[in-house]
Short mmCIF file of C-alpha atoms in Angstrom, two decimals:
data_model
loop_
_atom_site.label_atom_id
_atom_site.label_comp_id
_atom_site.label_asym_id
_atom_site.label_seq_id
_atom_site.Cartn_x
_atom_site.Cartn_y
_atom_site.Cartn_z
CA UNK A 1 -39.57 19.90 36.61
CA UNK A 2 -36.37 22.29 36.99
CA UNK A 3 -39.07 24.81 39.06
CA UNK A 4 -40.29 22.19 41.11
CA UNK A 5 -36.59 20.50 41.91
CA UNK A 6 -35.92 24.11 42.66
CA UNK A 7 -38.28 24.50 45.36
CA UNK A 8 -38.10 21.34 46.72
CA UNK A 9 -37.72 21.93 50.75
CA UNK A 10 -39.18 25.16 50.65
CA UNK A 11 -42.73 24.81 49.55
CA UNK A 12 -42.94 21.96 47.77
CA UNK A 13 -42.68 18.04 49.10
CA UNK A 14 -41.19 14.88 47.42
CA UNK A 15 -44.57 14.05 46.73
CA UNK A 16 -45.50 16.81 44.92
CA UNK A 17 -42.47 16.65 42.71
CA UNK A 18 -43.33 12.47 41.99
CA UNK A 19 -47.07 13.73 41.37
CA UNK A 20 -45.53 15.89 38.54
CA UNK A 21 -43.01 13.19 37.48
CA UNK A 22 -46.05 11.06 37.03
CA UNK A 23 -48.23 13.76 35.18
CA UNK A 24 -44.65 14.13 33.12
CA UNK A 25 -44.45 10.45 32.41
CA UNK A 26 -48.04 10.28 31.03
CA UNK A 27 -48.09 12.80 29.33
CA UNK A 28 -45.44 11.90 27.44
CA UNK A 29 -46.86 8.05 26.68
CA UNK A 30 -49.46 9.71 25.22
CA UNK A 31 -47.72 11.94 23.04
CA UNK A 32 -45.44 9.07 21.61
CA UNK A 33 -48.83 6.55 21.42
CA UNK A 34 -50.12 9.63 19.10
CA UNK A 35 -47.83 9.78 17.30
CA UNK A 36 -47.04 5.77 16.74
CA UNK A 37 -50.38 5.50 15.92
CA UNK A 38 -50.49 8.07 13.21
CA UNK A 39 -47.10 7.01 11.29
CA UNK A 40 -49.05 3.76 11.31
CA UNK A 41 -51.62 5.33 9.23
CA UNK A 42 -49.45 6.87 7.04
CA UNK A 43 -47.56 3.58 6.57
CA UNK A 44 -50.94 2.00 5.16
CA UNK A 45 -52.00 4.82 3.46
CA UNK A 46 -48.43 4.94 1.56
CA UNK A 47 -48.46 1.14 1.07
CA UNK A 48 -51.87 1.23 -0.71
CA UNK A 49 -50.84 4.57 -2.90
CA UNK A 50 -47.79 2.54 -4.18
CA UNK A 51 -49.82 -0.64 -4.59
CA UNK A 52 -52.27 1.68 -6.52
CA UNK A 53 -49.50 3.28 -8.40
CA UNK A 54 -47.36 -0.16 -9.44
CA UNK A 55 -50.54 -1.80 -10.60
CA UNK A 56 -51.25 1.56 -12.79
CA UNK A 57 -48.19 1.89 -13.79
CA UNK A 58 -48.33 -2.51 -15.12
CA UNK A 59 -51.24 -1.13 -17.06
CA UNK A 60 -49.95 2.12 -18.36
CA UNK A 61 -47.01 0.10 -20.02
CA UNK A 62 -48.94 -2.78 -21.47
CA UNK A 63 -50.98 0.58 -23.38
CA UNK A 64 -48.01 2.48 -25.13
CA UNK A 65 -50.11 4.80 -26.92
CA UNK A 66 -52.11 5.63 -23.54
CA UNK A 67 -49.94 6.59 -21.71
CA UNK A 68 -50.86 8.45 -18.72
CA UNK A 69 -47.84 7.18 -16.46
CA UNK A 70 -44.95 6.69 -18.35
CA UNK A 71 -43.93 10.39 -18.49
CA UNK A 72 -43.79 10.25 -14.77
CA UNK A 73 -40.87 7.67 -14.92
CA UNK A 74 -39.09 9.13 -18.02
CA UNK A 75 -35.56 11.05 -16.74
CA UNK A 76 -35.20 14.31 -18.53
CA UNK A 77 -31.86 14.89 -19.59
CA UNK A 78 -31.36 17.95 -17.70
CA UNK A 79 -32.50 16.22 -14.58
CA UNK A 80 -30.02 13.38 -14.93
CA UNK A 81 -26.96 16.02 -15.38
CA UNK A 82 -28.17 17.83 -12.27
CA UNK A 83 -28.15 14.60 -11.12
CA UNK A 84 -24.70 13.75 -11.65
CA UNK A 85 -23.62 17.26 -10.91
CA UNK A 86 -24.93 16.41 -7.74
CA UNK A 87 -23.61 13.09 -7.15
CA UNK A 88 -20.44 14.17 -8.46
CA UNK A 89 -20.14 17.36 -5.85
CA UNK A 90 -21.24 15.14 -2.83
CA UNK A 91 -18.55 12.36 -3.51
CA UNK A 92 -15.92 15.08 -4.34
CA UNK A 93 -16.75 16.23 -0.79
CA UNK A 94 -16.31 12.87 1.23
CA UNK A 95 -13.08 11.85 -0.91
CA UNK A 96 -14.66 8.43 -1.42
CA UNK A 97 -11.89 5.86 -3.03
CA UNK A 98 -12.30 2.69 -4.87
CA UNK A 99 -10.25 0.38 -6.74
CA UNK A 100 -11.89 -2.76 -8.56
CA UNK A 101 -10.18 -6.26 -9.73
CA UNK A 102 -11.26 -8.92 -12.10
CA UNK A 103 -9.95 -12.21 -10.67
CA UNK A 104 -10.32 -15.77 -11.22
CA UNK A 105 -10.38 -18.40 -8.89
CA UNK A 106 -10.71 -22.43 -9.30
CA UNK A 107 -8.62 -25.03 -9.74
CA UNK A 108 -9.83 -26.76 -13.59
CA UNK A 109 -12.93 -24.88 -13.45
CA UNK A 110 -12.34 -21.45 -13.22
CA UNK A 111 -15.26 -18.76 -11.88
CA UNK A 112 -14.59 -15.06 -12.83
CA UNK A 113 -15.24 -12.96 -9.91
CA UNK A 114 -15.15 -9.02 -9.65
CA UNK A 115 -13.51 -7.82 -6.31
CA UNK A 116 -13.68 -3.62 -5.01
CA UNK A 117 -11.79 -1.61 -2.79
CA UNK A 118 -13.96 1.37 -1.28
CA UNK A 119 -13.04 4.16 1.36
CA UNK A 120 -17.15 4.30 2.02
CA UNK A 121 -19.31 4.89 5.23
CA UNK A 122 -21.28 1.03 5.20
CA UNK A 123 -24.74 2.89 5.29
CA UNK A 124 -24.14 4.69 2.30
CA UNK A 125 -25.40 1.86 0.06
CA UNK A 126 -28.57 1.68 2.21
CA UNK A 127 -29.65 5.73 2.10
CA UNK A 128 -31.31 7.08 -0.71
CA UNK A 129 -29.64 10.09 -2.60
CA UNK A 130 -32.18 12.72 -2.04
CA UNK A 131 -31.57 14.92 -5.52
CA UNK A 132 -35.17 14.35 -7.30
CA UNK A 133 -38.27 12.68 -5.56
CA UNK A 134 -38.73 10.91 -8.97
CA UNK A 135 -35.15 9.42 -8.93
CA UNK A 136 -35.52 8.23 -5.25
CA UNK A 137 -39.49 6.86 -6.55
CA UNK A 138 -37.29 5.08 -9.86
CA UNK A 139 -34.74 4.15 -7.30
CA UNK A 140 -36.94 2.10 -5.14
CA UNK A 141 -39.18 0.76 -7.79
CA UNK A 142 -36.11 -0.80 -9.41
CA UNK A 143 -34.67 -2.04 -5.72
CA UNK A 144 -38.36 -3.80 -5.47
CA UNK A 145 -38.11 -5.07 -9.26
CA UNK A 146 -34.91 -7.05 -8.54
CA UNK A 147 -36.15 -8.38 -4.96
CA UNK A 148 -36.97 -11.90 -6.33
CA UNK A 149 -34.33 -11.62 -8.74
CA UNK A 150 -30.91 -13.88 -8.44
CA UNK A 151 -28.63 -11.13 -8.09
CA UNK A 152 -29.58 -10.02 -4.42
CA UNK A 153 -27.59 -7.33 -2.52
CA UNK A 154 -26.52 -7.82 0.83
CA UNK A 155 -23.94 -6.32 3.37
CA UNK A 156 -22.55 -7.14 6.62
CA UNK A 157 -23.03 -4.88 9.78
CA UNK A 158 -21.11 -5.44 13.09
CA UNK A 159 -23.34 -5.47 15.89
CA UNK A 160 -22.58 -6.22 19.47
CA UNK A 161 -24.68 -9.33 21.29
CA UNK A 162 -27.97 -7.75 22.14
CA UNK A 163 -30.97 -7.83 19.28
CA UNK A 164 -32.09 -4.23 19.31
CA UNK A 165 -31.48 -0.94 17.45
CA UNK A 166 -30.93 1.20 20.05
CA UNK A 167 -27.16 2.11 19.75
CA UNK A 168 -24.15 2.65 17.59
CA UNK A 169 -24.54 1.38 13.93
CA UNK A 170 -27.63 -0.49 15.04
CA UNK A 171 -29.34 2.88 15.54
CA UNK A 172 -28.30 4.21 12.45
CA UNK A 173 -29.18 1.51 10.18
CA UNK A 174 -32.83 1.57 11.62
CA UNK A 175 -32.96 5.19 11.54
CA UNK A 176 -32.10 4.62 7.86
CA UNK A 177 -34.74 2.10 7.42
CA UNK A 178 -37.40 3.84 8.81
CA UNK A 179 -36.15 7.36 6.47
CA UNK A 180 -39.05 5.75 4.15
CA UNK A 181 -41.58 2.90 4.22
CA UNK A 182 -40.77 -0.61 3.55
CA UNK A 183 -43.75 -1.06 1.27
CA UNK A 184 -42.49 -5.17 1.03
CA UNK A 185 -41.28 -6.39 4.78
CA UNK A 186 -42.15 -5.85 7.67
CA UNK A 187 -40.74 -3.25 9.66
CA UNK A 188 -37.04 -3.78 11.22
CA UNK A 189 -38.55 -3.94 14.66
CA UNK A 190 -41.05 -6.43 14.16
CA UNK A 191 -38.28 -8.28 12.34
CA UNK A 192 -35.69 -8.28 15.23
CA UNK A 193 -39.21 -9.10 17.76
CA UNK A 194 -38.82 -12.25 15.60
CA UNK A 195 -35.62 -12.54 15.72
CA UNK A 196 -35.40 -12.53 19.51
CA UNK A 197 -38.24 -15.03 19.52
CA UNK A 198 -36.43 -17.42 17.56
CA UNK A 199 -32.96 -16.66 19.74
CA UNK A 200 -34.82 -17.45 23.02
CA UNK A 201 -36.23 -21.13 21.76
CA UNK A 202 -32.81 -22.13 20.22
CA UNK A 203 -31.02 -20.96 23.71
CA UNK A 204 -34.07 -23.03 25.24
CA UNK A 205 -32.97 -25.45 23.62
CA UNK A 206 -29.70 -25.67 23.93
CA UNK A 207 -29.85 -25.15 27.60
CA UNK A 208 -32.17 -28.16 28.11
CA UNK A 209 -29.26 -30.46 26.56
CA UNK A 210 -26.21 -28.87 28.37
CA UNK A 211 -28.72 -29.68 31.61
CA UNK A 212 -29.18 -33.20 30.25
CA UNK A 213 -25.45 -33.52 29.39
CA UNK A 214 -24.25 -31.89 32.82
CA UNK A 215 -26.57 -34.14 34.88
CA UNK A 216 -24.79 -37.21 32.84
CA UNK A 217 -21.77 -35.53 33.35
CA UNK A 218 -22.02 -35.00 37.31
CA UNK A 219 -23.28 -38.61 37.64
CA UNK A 220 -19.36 -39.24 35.71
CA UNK A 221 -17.78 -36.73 37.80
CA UNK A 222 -18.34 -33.82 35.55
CA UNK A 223 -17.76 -30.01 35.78
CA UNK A 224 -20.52 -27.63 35.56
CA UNK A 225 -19.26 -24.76 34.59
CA UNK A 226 -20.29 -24.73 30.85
CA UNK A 227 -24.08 -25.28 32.27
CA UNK A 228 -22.94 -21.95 34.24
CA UNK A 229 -22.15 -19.88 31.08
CA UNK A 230 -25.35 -21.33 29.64
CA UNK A 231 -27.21 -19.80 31.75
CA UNK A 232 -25.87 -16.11 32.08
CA UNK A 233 -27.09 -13.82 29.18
CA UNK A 234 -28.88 -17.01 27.49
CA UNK A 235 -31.05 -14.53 25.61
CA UNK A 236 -27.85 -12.56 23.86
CA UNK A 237 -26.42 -14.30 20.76
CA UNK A 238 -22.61 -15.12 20.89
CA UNK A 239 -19.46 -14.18 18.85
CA UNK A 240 -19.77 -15.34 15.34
CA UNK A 241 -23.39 -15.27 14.89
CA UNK A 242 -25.39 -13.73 12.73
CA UNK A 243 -29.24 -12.66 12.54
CA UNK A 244 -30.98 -11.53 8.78
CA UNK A 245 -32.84 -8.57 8.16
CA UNK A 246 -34.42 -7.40 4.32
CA UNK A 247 -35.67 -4.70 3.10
CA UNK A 248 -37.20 -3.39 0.20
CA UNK A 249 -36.77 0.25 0.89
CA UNK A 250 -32.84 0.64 0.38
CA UNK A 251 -30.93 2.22 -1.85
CA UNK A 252 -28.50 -0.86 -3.30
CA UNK A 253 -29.30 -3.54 -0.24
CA UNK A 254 -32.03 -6.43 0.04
CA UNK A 255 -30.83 -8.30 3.18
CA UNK A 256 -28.73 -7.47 5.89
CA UNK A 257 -26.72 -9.49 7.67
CA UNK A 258 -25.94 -8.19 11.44
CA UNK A 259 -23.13 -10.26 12.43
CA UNK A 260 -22.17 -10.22 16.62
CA UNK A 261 -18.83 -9.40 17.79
CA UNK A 262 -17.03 -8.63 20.48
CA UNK A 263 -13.60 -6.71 21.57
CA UNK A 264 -11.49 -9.34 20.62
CA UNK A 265 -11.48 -8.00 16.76
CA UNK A 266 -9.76 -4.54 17.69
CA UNK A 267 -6.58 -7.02 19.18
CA UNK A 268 -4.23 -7.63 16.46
CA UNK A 269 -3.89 -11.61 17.00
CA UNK A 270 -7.19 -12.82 16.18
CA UNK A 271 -6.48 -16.45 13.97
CA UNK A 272 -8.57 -17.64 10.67
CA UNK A 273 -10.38 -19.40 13.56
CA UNK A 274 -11.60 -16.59 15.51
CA UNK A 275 -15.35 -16.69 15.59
CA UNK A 276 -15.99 -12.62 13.67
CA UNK A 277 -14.18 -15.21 10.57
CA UNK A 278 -16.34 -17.87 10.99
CA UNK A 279 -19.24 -15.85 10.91
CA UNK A 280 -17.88 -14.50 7.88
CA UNK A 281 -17.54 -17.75 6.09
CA UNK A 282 -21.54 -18.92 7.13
CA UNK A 283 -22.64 -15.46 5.83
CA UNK A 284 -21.03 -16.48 2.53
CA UNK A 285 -22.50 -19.77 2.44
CA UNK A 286 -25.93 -18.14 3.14
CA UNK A 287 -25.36 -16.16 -0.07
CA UNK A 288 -25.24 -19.10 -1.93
CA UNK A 289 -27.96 -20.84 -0.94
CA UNK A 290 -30.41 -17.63 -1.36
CA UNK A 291 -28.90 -15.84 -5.06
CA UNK A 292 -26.92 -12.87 -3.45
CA UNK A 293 -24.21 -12.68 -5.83
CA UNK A 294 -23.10 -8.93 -4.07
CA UNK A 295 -22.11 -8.45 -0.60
CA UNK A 296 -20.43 -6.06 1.06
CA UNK A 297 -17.87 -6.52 3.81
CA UNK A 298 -15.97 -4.55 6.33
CA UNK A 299 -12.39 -5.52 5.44
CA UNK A 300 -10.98 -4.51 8.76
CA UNK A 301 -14.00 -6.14 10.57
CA UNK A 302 -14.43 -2.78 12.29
CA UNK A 303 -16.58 -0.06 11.10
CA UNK A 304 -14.49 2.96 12.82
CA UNK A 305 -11.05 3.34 13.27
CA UNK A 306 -9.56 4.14 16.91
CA UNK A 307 -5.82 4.51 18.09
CA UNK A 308 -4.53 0.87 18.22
CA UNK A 309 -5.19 -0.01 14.99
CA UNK A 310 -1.74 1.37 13.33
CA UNK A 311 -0.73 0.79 10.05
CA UNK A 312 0.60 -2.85 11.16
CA UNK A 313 -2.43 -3.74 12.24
CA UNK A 314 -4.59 -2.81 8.96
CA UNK A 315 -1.72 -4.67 6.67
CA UNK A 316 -1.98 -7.65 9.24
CA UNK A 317 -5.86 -7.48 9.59
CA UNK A 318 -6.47 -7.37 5.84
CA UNK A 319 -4.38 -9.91 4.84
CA UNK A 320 -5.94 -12.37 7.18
CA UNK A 321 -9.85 -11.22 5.74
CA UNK A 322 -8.40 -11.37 2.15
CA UNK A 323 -6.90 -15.07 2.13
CA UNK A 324 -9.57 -16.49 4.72
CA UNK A 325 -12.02 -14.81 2.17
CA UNK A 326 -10.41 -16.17 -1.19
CA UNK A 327 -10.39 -19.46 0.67
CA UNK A 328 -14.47 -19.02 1.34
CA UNK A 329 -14.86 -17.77 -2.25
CA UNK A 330 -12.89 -20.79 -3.33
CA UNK A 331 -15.19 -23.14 -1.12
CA UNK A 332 -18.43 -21.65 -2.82
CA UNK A 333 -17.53 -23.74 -6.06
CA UNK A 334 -18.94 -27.04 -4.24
CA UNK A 335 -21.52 -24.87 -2.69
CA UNK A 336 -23.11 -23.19 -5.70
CA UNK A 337 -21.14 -24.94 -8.66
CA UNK A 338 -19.31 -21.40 -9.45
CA UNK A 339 -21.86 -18.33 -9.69
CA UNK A 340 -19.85 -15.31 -10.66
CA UNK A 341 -20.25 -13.02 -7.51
CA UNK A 342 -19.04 -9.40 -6.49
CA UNK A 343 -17.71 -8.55 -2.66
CA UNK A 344 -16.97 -5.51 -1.88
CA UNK A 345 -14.50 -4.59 0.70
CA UNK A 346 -15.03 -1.32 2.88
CA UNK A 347 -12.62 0.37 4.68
CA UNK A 348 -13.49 3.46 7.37
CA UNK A 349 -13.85 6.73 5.67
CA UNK A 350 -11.20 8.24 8.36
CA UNK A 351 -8.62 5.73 7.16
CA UNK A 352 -5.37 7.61 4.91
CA UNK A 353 -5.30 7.95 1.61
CA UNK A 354 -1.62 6.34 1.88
CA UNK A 355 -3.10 2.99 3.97
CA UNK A 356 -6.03 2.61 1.13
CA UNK A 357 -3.51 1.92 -1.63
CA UNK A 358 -1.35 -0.30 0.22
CA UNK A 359 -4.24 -1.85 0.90
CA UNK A 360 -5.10 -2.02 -2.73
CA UNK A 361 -1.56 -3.36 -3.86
CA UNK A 362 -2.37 -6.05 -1.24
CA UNK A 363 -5.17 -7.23 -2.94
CA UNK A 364 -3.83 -8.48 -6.58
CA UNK A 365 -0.70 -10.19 -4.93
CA UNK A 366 -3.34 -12.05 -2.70
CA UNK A 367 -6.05 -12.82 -5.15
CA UNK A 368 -5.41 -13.83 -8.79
CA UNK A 369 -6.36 -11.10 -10.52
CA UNK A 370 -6.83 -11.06 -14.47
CA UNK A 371 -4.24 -9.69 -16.82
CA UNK A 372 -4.93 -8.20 -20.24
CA UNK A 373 -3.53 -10.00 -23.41
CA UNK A 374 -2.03 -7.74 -25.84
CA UNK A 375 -2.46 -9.42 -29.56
CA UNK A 376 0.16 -8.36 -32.40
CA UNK A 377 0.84 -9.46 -35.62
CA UNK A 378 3.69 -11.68 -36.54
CA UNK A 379 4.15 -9.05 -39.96
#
């Protein structure tokens, strides 16, 4: 294409440079057809080795003394302190922080609750720490084991309004999720093709009674203009709402909750009303209905840090997510009847060491957090 744009106007024509740009284009379709079609095939074939290789495995285990399989899953010792040596060298590397509380919450009735602090990139609880192929096989086989378990793991990602994963953390959390093959769910794109279908009937919906309510409304002397903002971008999902994804191929995470928002979190005067809180508090009450006692939340409600958001604006911001979250937490009582549950609160990895503690000296004044009892003798 450079060549022919080159010698364009001398002795070549516009439409020979479109006939190329068409040979270009189709070549290309075909190229990424192939090779759709042949990670497809490699998706079945690796879903019906693993099928193969649970249901041997089921057997293996039920026959102790044959046991053909069981050495595959056993962890040498020397492979579990490369293992940590490994672990231990990577997290040395990223500086990653984390403070955890034991707190108590409940007015007679009294739920124990354990609350952390991390300096963590979001995605690292959905990749897969690469060290041995056998860990990451034990790693996944115990993610599937727990799947209809009631301890489910879920996080929050902030997404902007359109249902896709073609930028920012969207893009990187599918890129994670296709790393390996989601031997349970279906793939993230066919779940967000869902998504979008069910998106489109509820704005259908809703459209079709702001119409009937506007038409009442002009017969009354009404204004329009809600029926107007309606209908723009009626396909997009607004501020505060949230769409579910799971998986079965993550490292600690079953669902994934991809909650929309917009600007208005990076300004410093968002209320306990704004709609990114909201959002928050439905997410919780999701996690009761469906057993997942961990989630994982971005305490600033931002997942990078930029230059308005000084060190007033982190103490402000996280005091606002802690109370309005103690008050959710609080709430879950008459929602579950008091399941013992674990957040964890994630701040950007480029945030100070400094800013992280205050943060974490925040927390205990904010939250009730348990104190050890020291028991003498009266002798």
């Amino acid at each position: 294409m450079e060549k022919v744009m080159q010698e364009l106007g001398k002795s070549l024509t516009d439409q020979d440079v479109n006939s190329l740009a068409a040979q270009h284009f189709e070549s290309q379709q075909d190229l990424e057809n192939k090779w759709s079609n042949e990670l497809k095939q490699s998706t079945a074939i690796q879903k019906q080795e693993y099928q193969e290789w649970v249901i041997k495995l089921h057997q293996d285990l039920k026959n102790p003394n044959n046991s053909s399989l069981s050495e595959e899953i056993k962890v040498q010792p020397s492979q579990f302190r490369e293992s940590v040596e490994a672990n231990g060298r990577i997290y040395e590397e990223q500086r990653k922080l984390e403070e955890s509380f034991t707190i108590h919450l409940g007015a007679q009735l009294k739920t124990m609750h354990n609350l952390r602090l991390l300096r963590a990139d979001m995605l690292d609880f959905c990749k897969h720490k690469r060290n041995h192929r056998s860990g990451v096989k034990l790693h996944r086989l115990q993610t599937a084991l727990s799947l209809y378990s009631t301890s489910l793991c879920g996080l929050v990602l902030l997404v902007d309004n359109r249902i896709n994963s073609y930028s920012g953390i969207k893009r990187d959390f599918a890129t994670v999720c296709q790393e390996c093959t989601d031997f349970h769910f279906p793939r993230i794109e066919e779940q967000l093709e869902v998504v979008q279908q069910v998106v489109l009937y509820a704005r259908t919906q809703r459209r079709s009674k702001l119409k009937e309510s506007h038409d009442s409304g002009n017969r009354n002397g009404g204004s329009d203009d809600k029926t107007k903002n309606s209908d723009r971008n009626y396909l997009n999902i607004l501020p505060g709402e949230f769409y579910i994804t799971r998986h079965s191929n993550l490292s600690e995470i079953h669902v994934a909750f991809h909650l929309c928002v917009d600007d208005n979190v990076k300004s410093g005067n968002i209320t306990a009303r704004d709609p990114a809180i909201m959002g928050l508090r439905n997410i919780l009450k999701v996690c009761c209905t469906h057993d997942i006692t961990t989630i994982s939340i971005p305490l600033l409600l931002v997942h990078d840090m930029s230059e308005e958001m000084t060190i007033p604006w982190c103490l402000r911001r996280a005091e606002l997510v802690f109370k309005c979250v103690k008050g959710f937490m609080m709430e879950m009582a008459s929602w579950d009847g008091g399941v013992s549950r674990t957040v964890q609160f994630l701040v950007p990895q480029s945030i100070s060491e400094e800013m992280f503690y205050q943060l974490s000296n925040m927390l205990p004044q904010i939250f009730r957090v348990s104190s050890t009892l020291t028991l003498t003798s009266k002798h």
